[in-house]
Structures are given as C-alpha cells and as structure tokens.
PDB file of C-alpha atoms in Angstrom:
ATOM      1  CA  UNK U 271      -7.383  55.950-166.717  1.00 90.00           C
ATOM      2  CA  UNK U 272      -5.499  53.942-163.786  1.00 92.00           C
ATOM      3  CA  UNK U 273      -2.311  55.858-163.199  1.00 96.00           C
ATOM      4  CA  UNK U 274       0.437  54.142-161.832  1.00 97.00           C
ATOM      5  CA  UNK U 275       2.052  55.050-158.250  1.00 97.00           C
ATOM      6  CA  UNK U 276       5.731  56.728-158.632  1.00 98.00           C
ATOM      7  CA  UNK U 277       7.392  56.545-155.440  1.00 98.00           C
ATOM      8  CA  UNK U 278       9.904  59.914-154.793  1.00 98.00           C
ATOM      9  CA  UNK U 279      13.481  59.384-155.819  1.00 96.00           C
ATOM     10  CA  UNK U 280      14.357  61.921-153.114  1.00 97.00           C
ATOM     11  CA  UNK U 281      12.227  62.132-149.983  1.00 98.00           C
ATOM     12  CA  UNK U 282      12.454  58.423-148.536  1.00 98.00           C
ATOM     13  CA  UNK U 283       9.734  59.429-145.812  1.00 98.00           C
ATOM     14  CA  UNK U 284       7.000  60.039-148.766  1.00 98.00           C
ATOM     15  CA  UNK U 285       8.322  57.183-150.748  1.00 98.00           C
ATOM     16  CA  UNK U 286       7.658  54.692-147.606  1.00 97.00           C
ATOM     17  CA  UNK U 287       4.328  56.437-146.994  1.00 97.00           C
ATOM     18  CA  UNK U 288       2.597  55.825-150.678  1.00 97.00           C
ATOM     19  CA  UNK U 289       4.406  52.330-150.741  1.00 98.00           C
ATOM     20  CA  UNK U 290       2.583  51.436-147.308  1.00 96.00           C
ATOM     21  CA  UNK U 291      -0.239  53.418-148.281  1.00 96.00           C
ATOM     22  CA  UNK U 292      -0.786  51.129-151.705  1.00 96.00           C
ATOM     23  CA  UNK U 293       0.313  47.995-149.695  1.00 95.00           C
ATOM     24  CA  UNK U 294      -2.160  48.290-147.012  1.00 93.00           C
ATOM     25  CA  UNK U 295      -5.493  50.710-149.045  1.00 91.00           C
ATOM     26  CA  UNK U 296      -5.191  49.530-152.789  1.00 84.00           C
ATOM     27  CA  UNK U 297      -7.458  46.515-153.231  1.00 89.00           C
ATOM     28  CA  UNK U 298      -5.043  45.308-155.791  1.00 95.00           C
ATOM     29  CA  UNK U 299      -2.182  42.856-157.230  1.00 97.00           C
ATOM     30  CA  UNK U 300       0.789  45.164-157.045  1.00 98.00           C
ATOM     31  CA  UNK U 301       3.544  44.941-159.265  1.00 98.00           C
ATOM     32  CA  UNK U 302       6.653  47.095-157.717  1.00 98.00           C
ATOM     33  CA  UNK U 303       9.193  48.013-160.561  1.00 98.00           C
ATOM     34  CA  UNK U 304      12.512  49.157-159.257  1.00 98.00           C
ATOM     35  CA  UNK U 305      14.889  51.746-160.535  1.00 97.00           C
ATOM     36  CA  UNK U 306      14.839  54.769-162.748  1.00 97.00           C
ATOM     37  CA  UNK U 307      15.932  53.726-166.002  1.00 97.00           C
ATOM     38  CA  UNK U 308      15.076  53.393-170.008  1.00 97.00           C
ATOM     39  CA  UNK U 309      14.227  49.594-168.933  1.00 98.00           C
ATOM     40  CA  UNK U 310      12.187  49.919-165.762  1.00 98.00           C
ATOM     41  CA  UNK U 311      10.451  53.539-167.759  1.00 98.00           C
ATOM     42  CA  UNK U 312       9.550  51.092-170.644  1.00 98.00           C
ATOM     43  CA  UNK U 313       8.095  48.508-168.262  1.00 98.00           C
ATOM     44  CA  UNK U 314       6.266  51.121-166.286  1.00 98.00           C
ATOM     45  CA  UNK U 315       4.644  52.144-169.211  1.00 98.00           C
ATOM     46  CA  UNK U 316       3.897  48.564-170.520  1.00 98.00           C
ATOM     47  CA  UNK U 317       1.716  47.456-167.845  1.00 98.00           C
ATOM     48  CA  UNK U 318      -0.023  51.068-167.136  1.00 98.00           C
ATOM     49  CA  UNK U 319      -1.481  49.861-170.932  1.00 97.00           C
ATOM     50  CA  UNK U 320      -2.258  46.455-170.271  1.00 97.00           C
ATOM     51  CA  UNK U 321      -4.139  47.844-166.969  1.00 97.00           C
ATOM     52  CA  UNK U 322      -5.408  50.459-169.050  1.00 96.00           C
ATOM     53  CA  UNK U 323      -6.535  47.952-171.861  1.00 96.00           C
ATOM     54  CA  UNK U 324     -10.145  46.045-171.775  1.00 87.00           C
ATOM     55  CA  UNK U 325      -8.529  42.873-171.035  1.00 94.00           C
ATOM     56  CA  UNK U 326     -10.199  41.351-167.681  1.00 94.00           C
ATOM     57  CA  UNK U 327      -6.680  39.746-166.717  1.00 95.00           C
ATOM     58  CA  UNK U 328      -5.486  43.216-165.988  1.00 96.00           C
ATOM     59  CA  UNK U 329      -8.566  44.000-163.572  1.00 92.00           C
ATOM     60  CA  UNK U 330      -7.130  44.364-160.132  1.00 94.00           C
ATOM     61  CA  UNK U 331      -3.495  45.452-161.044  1.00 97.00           C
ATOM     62  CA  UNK U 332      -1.440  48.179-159.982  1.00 97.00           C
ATOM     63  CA  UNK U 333       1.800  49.466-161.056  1.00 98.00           C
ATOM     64  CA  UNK U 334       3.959  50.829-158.545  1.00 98.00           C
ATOM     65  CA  UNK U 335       7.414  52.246-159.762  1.00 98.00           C
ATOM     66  CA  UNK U 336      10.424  52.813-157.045  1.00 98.00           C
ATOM     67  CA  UNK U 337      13.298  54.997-158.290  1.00 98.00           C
ATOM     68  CA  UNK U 338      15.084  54.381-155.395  1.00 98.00           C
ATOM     69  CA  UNK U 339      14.458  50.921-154.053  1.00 97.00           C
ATOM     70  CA  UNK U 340      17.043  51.720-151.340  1.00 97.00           C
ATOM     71  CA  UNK U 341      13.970  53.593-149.338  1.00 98.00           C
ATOM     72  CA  UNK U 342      11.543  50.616-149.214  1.00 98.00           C
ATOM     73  CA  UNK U 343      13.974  48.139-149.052  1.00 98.00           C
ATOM     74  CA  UNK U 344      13.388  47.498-145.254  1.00 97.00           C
ATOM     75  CA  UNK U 345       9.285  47.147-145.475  1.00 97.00           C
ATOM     76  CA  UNK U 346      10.321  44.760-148.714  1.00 97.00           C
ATOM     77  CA  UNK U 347      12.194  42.086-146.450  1.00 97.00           C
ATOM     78  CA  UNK U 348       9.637  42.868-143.850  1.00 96.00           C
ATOM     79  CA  UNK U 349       7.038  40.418-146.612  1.00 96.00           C
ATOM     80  CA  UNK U 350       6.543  37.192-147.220  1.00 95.00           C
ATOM     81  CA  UNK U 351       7.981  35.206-149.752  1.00 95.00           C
ATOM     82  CA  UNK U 352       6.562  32.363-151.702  1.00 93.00           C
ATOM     83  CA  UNK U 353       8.080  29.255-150.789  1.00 91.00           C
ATOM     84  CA  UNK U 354       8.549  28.197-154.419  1.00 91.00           C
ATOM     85  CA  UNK U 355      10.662  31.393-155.319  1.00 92.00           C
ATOM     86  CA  UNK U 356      14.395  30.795-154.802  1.00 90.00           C
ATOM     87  CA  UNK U 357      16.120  33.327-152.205  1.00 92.00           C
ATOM     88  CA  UNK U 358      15.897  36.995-152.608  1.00 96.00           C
ATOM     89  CA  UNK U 359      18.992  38.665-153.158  1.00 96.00           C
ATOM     90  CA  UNK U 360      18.193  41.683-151.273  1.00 97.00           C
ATOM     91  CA  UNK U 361      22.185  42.905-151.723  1.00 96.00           C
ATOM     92  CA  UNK U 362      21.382  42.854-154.975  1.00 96.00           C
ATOM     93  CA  UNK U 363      17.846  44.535-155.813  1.00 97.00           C
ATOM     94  CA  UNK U 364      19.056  46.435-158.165  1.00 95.00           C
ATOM     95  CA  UNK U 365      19.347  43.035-160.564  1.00 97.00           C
ATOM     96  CA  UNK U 366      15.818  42.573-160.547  1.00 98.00           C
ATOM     97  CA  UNK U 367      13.202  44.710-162.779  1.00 98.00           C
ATOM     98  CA  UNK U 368      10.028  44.160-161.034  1.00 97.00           C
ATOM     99  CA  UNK U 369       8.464  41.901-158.543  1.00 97.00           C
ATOM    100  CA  UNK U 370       4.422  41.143-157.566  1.00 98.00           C
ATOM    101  CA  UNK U 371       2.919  41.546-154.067  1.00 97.00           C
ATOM    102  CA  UNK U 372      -0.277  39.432-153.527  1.00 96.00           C
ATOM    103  CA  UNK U 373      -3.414  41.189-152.811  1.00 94.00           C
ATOM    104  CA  UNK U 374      -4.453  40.386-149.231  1.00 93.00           C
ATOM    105  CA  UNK U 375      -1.268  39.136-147.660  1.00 95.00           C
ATOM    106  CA  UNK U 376       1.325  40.979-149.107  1.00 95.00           C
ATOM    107  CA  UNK U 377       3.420  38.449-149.859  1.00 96.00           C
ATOM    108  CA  UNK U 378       5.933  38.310-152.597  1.00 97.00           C
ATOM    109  CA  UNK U 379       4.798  36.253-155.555  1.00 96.00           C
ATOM    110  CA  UNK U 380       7.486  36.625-158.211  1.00 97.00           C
ATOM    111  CA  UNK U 381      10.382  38.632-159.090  1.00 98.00           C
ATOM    112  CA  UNK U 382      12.088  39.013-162.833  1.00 98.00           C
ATOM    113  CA  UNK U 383      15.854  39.759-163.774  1.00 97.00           C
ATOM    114  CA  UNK U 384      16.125  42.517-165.322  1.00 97.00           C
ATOM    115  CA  UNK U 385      18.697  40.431-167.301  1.00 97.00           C
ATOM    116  CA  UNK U 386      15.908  38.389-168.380  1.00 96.00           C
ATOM    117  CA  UNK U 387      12.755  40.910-168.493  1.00 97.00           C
ATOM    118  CA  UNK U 388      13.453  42.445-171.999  1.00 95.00           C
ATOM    119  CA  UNK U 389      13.637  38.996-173.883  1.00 93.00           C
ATOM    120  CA  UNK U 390      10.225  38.056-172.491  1.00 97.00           C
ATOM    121  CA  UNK U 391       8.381  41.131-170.724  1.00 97.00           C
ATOM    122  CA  UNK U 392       5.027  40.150-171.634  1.00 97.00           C
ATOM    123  CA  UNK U 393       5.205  36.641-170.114  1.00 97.00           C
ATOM    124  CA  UNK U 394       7.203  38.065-167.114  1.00 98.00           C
ATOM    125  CA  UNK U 395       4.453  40.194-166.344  1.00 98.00           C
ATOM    126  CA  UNK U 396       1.605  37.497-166.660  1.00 97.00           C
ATOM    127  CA  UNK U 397       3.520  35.355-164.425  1.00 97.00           C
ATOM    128  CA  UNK U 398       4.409  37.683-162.248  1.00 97.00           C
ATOM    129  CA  UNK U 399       0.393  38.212-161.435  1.00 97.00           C
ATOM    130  CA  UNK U 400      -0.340  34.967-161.866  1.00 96.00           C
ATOM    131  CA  UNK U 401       2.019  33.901-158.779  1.00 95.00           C
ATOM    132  CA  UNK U 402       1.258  36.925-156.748  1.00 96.00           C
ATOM    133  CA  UNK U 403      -2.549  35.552-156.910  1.00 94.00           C
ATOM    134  CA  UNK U 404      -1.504  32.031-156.559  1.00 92.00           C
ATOM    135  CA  UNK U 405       0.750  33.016-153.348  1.00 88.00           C
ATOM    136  CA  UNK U 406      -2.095  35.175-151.868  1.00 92.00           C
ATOM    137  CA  UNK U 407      -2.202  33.273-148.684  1.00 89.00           C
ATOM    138  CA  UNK U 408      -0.958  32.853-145.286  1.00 90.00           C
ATOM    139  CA  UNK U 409       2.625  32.449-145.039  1.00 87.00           C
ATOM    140  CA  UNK U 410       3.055  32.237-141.346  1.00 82.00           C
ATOM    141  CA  UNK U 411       3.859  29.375-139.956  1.00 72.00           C
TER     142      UNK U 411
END
C-alpha cells in the first residue's frame, strides 16, 4: 500500500525537509493538499484509494498533505507555474484544496478551490494530474 506523505503541523524544519525530499527523490506526479480539515482529510483519503486502486491512471501519483501550508509556502512560489493557470493567490492559499506538481520539473500544473473541490472532486483530481503531466516541461525562459 502507497501511503501518502503528511507534512508536520508543528516542526516547519521537518515539514520543508519531506516536502523537498518528495519534490526532488519521489519519481512521481505530486498532488500537495493543504490544510488540516474534514475537507482536505476527505480528499487525502480519496486519492490514497485511487493510488491504491488497480487503475493505471493512478500509477505514478503521490499524495502529499500540508497541515500548515504556511511552512512550505516559500519553496511553493520558488516553482513554476503553468502559463495557462491564472495567477496564484499566494495571500490566499488557504482558498485552495490541493494543487499538482509535475514530475521532472516541478512545476505547478493545477490548483482547485476548495470552494469548488467538493462539487466535483473526482474530476478535480483527474485534471489536476492530467495538467501536472501536460505542464511537465521547461518553464524557463
């Protein structure tokens, strides 16, 4: 069973070491879902079962959950963002549920409302992969 990575709600140094430690060693799609709550808990536990399930879509995915977004924030605006996703609101994070992070370049591929997440979490979550792989490029100029 893949577990999913749970960042510390309390030690920022430790939650900025397994964050650059999955950002840099895990092979993988990640898909960061921010805050401590019964919505981002529910979501959390959504995707660990569609990673977890014998669908091939989910092959490559990890689940990364930050309590306290506050303590990656920095290495966040430190990424790329794809050029077809409207501003980040990074005042804001809280107002977002979950966002991907391509596999080789780190860049941002997608980020949900939380606002929005519950209506459609399923599609949210495809799409959220699907851009992080689409986006999984070079962003420098």
């Amino acid at each position: 069973m893949i577990e999913p990575i749970i960042l510390s709600k309390t030690d920022a140094a430790l939650a900025n070491t397994l964050f650059n430690n999955a950002l840099v060693n895990e092979p993988v799609t990640l898909i960061l879902v921010i805050g401590d709550n019964a919505q981002s808990n529910g979501a959390v536990q959504k995707i660990s079962s569609f990673i977890n399930s014998d669908d091939h879509f989910y092959n490559g995915i990890k689940v990364v959950q930050a309590p306290n977004i506050s303590f990656i924030l920095n290495t966040l605006k430190g990424l790329k963002v794809s050029p077809r996703l409207d501003d980040i609101d990074w005042n804001s994070i809280d107002s977002y549920v979950l966002l991907s992070i391509s596999n080789v370049f780190n860049n941002i591929g997608n980020v949900v409302l939380a606002s929005k997440y519950d209506k459609r979490s399923t599609y949210y979550i495809e799409k959220s992969i699907m851009l992080a792989m689409a986006y999984d490029q070079n962003l420098n100029p």
